[in-house]
Tab-separated table of C-alpha atoms in Angstrom:
chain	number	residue	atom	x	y	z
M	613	UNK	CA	63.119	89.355	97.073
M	614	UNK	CA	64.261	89.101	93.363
M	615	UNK	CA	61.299	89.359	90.687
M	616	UNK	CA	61.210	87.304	87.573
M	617	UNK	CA	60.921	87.999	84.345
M	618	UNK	CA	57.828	88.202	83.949
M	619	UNK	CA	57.106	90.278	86.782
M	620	UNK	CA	56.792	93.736	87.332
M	621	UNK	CA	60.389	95.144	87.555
M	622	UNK	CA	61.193	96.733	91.249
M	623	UNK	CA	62.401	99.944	88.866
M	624	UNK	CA	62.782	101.418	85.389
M	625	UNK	CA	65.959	101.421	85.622
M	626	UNK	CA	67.551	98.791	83.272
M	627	UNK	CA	69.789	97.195	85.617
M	628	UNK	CA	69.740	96.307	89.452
M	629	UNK	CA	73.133	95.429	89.926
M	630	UNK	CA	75.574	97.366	92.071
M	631	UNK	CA	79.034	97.189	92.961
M	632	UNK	CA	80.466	98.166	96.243
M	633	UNK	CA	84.435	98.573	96.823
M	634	UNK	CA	85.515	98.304	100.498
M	635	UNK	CA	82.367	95.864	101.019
M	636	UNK	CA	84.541	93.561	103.499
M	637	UNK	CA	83.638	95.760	106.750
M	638	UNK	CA	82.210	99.030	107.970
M	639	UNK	CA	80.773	101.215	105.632
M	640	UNK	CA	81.146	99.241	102.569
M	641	UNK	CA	79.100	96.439	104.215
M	642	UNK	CA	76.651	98.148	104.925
M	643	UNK	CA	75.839	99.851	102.168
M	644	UNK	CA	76.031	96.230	100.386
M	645	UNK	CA	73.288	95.268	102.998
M	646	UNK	CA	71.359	98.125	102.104
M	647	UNK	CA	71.340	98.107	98.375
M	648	UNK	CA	70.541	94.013	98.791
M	649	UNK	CA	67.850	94.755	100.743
M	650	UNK	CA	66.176	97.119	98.075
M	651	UNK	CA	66.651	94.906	95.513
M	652	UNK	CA	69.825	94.969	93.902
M	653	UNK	CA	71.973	91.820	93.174
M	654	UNK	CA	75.631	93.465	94.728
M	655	UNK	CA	79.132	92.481	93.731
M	656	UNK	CA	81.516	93.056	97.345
M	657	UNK	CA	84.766	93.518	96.422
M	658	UNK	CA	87.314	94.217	98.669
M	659	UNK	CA	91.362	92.689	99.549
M	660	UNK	CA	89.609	91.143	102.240
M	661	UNK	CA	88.287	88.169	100.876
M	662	UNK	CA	86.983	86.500	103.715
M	663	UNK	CA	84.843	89.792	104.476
M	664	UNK	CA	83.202	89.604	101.221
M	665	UNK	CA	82.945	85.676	100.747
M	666	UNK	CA	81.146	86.544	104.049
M	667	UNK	CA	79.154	89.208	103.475
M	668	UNK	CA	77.805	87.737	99.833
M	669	UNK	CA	76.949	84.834	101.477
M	670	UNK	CA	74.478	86.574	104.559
M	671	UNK	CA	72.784	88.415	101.337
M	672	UNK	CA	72.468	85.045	99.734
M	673	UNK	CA	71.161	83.628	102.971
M	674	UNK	CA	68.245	86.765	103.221
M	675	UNK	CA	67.238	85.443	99.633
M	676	UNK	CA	69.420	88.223	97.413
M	677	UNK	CA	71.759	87.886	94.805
M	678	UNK	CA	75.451	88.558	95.689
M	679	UNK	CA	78.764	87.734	95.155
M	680	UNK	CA	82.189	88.667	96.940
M	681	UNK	CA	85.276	89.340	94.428
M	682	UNK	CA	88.903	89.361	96.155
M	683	UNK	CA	90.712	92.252	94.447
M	684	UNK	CA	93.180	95.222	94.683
M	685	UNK	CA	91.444	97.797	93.161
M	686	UNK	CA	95.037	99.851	92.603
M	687	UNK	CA	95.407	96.654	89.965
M	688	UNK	CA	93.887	97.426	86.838
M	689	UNK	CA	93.754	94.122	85.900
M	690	UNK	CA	92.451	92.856	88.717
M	691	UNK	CA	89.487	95.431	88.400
M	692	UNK	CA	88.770	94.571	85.237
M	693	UNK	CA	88.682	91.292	85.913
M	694	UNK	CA	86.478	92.089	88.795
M	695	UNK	CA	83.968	93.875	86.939
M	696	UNK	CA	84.019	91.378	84.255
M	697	UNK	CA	83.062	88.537	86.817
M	698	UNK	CA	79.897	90.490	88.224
M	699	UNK	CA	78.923	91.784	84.531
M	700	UNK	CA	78.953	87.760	84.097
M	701	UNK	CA	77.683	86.355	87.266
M	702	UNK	CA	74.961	89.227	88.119
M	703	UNK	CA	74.547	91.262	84.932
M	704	UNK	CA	75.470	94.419	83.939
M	705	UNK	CA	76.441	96.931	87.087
M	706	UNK	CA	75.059	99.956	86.897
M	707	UNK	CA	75.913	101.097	90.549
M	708	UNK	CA	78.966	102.093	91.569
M	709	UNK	CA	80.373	102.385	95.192
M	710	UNK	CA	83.651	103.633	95.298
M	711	UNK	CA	84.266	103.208	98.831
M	712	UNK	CA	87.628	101.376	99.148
M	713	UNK	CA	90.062	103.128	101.437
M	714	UNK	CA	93.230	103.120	103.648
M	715	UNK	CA	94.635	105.451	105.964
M	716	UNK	CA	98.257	105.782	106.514
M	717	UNK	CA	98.421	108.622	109.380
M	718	UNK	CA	101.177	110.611	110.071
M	719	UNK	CA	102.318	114.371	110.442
M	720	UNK	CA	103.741	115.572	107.369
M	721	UNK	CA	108.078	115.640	108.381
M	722	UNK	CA	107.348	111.836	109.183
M	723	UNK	CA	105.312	110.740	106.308
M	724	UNK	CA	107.065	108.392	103.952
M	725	UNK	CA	106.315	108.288	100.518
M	726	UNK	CA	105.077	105.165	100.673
M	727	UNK	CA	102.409	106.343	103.035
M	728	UNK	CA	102.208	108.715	100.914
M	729	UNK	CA	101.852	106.267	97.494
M	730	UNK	CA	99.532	104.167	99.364
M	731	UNK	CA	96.747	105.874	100.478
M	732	UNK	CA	96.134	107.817	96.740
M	733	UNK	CA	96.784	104.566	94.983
M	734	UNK	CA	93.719	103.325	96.851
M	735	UNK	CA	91.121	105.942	97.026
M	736	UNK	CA	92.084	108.034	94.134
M	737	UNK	CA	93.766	105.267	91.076
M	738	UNK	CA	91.196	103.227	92.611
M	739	UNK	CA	88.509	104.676	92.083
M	740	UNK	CA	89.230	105.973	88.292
M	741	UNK	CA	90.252	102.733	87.818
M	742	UNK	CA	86.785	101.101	89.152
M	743	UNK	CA	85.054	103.776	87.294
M	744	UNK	CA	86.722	103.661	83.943
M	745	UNK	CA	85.713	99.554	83.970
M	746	UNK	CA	82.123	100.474	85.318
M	747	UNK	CA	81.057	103.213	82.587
M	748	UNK	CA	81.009	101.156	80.063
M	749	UNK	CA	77.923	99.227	81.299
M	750	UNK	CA	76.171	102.565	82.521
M	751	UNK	CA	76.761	104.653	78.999
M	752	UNK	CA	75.518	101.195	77.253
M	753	UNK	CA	72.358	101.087	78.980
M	754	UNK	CA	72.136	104.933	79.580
M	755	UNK	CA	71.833	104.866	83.063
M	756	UNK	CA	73.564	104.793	85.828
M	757	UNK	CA	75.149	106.086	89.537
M	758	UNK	CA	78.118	106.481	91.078
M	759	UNK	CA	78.563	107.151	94.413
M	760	UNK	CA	82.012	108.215	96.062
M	761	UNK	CA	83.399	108.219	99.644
M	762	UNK	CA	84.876	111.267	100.500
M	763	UNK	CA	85.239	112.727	103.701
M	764	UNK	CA	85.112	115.665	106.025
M	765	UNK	CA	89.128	115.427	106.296
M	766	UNK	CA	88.728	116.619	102.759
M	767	UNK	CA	88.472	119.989	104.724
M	768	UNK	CA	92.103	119.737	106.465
M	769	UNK	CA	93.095	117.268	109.645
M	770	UNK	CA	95.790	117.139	111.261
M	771	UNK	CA	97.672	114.624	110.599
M	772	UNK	CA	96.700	113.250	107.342
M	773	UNK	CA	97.718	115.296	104.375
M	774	UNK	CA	97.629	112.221	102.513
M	775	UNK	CA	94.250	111.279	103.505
M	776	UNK	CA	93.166	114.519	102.973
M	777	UNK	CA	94.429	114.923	99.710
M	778	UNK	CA	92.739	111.884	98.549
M	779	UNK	CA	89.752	112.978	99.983
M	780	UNK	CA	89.244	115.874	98.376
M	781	UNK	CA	90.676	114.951	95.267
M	782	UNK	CA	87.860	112.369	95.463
M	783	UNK	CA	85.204	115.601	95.275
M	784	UNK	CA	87.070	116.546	92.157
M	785	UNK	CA	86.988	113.330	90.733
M	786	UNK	CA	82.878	113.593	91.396
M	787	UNK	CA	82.294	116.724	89.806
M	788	UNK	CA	84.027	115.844	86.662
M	789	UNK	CA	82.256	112.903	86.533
M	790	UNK	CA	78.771	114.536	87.051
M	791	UNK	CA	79.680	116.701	83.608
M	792	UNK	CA	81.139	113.956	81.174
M	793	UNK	CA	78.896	111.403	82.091
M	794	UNK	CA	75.595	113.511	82.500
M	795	UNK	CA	74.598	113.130	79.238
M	796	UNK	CA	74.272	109.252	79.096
M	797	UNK	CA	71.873	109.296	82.211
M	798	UNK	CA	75.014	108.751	84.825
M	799	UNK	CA	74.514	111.113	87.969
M	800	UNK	CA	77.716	110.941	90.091
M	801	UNK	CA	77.917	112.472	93.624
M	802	UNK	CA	79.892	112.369	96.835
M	803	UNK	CA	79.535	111.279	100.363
M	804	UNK	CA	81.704	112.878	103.208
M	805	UNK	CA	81.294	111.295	106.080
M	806	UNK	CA	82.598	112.744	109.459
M	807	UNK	CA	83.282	110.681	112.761
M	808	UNK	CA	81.866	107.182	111.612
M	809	UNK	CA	82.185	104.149	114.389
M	810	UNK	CA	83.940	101.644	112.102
M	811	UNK	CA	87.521	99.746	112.724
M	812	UNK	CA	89.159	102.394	110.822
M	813	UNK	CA	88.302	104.937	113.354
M	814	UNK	CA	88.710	102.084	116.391
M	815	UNK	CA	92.390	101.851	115.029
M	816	UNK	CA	92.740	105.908	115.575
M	817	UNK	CA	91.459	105.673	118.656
M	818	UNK	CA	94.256	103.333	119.556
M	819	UNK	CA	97.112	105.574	118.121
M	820	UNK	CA	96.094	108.208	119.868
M	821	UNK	CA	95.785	106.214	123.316
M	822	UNK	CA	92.154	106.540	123.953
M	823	UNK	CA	89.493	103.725	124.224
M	824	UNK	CA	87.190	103.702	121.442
M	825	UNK	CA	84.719	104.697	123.989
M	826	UNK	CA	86.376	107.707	125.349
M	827	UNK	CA	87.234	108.495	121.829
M	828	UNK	CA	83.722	108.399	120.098
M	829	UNK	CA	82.475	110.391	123.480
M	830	UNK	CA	84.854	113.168	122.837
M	831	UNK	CA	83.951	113.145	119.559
M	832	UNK	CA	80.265	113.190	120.311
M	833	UNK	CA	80.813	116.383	122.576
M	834	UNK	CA	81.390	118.217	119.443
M	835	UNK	CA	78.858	117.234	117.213
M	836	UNK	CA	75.506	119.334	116.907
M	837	UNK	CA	73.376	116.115	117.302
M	838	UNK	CA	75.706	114.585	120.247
M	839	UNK	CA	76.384	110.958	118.892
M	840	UNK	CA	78.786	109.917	116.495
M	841	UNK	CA	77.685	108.491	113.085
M	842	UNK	CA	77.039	104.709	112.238
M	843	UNK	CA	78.123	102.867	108.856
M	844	UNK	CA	74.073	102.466	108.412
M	845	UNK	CA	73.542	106.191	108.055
M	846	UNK	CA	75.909	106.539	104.968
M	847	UNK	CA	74.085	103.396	103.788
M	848	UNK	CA	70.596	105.516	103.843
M	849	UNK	CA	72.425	108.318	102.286
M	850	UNK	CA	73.724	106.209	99.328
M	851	UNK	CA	70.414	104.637	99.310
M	852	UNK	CA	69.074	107.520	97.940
M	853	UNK	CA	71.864	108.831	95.677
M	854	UNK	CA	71.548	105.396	93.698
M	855	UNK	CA	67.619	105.537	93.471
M	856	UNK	CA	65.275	106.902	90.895
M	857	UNK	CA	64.192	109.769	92.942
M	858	UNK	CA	67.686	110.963	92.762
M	859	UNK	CA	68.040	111.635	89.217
M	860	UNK	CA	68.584	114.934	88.927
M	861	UNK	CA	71.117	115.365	91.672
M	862	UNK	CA	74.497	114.970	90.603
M	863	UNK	CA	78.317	116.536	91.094
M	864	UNK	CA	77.290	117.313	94.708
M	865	UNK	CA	79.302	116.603	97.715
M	866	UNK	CA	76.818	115.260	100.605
M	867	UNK	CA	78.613	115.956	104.201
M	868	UNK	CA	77.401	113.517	106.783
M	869	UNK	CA	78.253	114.669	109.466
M	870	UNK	CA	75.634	115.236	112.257
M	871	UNK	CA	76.117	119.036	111.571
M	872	UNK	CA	77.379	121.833	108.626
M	873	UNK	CA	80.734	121.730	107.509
M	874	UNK	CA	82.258	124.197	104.749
């Protein structure tokens, strides 16, 4: 439920509106749902505009306030553009999701550059660009978070050096954030997730020549707390990163991973 004027504001924060990149599916939905459901009006953007048309519309439907942008957030002036539209349709974001990401797996002598071009463009040009357009609304207000996808392949994985390379570049990206923006009330921190049942990791599966239920088993097997993670537990964690209570936590990478990683 959305307060009026008039009311009692659901924070002290002085703006509840968030955007989320990669909002079309799997994580990025549902940390949309998530932030709708604890009052934020949330811009989805994603390439996949029927996933966010979608997805604003179900927060809509539960009585929020949403709305799904088509972009490329490589595209600087589509992001801008983007941002623009939720600043005007929503208000001022003060939340940031970068969550928007690709995977374009391969060992290193067959990587192309392309795969290569394609998988930083997204998570890493992405994301400064998303963040460059987004600061401006959290330094005028002086508040704001930012919360950033990483991963536990920022560690090393076979496979994807790309991936990886964005990934950790991403944690980089966080702590520099955490110290310029610090002093205009902007905390900025990291989630790494590890094995996370989404499409992306369906799509593995499949290149590899496992069912997705053999391959979330075997991934289970290793995992101190024997399951493999859902899109709704990075949700809670980003939950928290974004909220008051989280203030004074910032530049830290958050691994999600059902156990310690290094």
């Amino acid at each position: 439920m959305f307060l009026d004027d008039e009311e009692t504001p659901v924070s002290d924060s002085p703006s509840r509106v968030a955007i989320v990149t990669g909002a079309g599916r799997g994580i990025g939905a549902a940390v949309a749902r998530r932030l709708a459901a604890d009052g934020f009006a949330v811009g989805l953007l994603d390439l996949d505009e029927a996933g966010v048309r979608e997805g604003a519309e179900a927060i809509v439907a539960d009585g929020g306030r949403a709305v799904g942008v088509p972009l490329d957030v490589s595209d600087a002036d589509q992001v801008d553009a983007a941002v623009t539209r939720v600043a005007e349709e929503l208000g001022a974001p003060t939340v940031l999701i970068n969550n928007a990401g690709i995977t374009r797996d391969n060992l290193l002598f067959k990587m192309t550059e392309q795969d290569w071009d394609s998988v930083l463009n997204v998570h890493l040009r992405g994301s400064f660009l998303m963040t460059r357009a987004v600061q401006k609304y959290q330094t005028e207000q002086k508040w704001g978070r930012i919360v950033n996808l990483s991963s536990t392949s920022a560690l090393g994985n076979r496979g994807q050096v790309n991936y990886s390379a964005a990934k950790a570049g991403m944690q980089g990206f966080t702590k520099t954030l955490a110290i310029e923006l610090g002093k205009f009330g902007v905390t900025a921190n990291a989630i790494a997730p590890g094995f996370i049942a989404t499409d992306m990791t369906a799509a593995t599966a499949e290149r590899v020549g496992m069912s997705f239920d053999e391959f979330k088993a075997a991934a289970a097997a290793q995992i101190p707390v024997q399951r493999v993670g859902t899109p709704e537990d990075i949700a809670n964690v980003a939950a928290f990163l974004v909220s008051e209570g989280a203030g004074f936590v910032s530049g830290q990478v958050i691994y999600v991973a059902g156990g310690p990683k290094d």
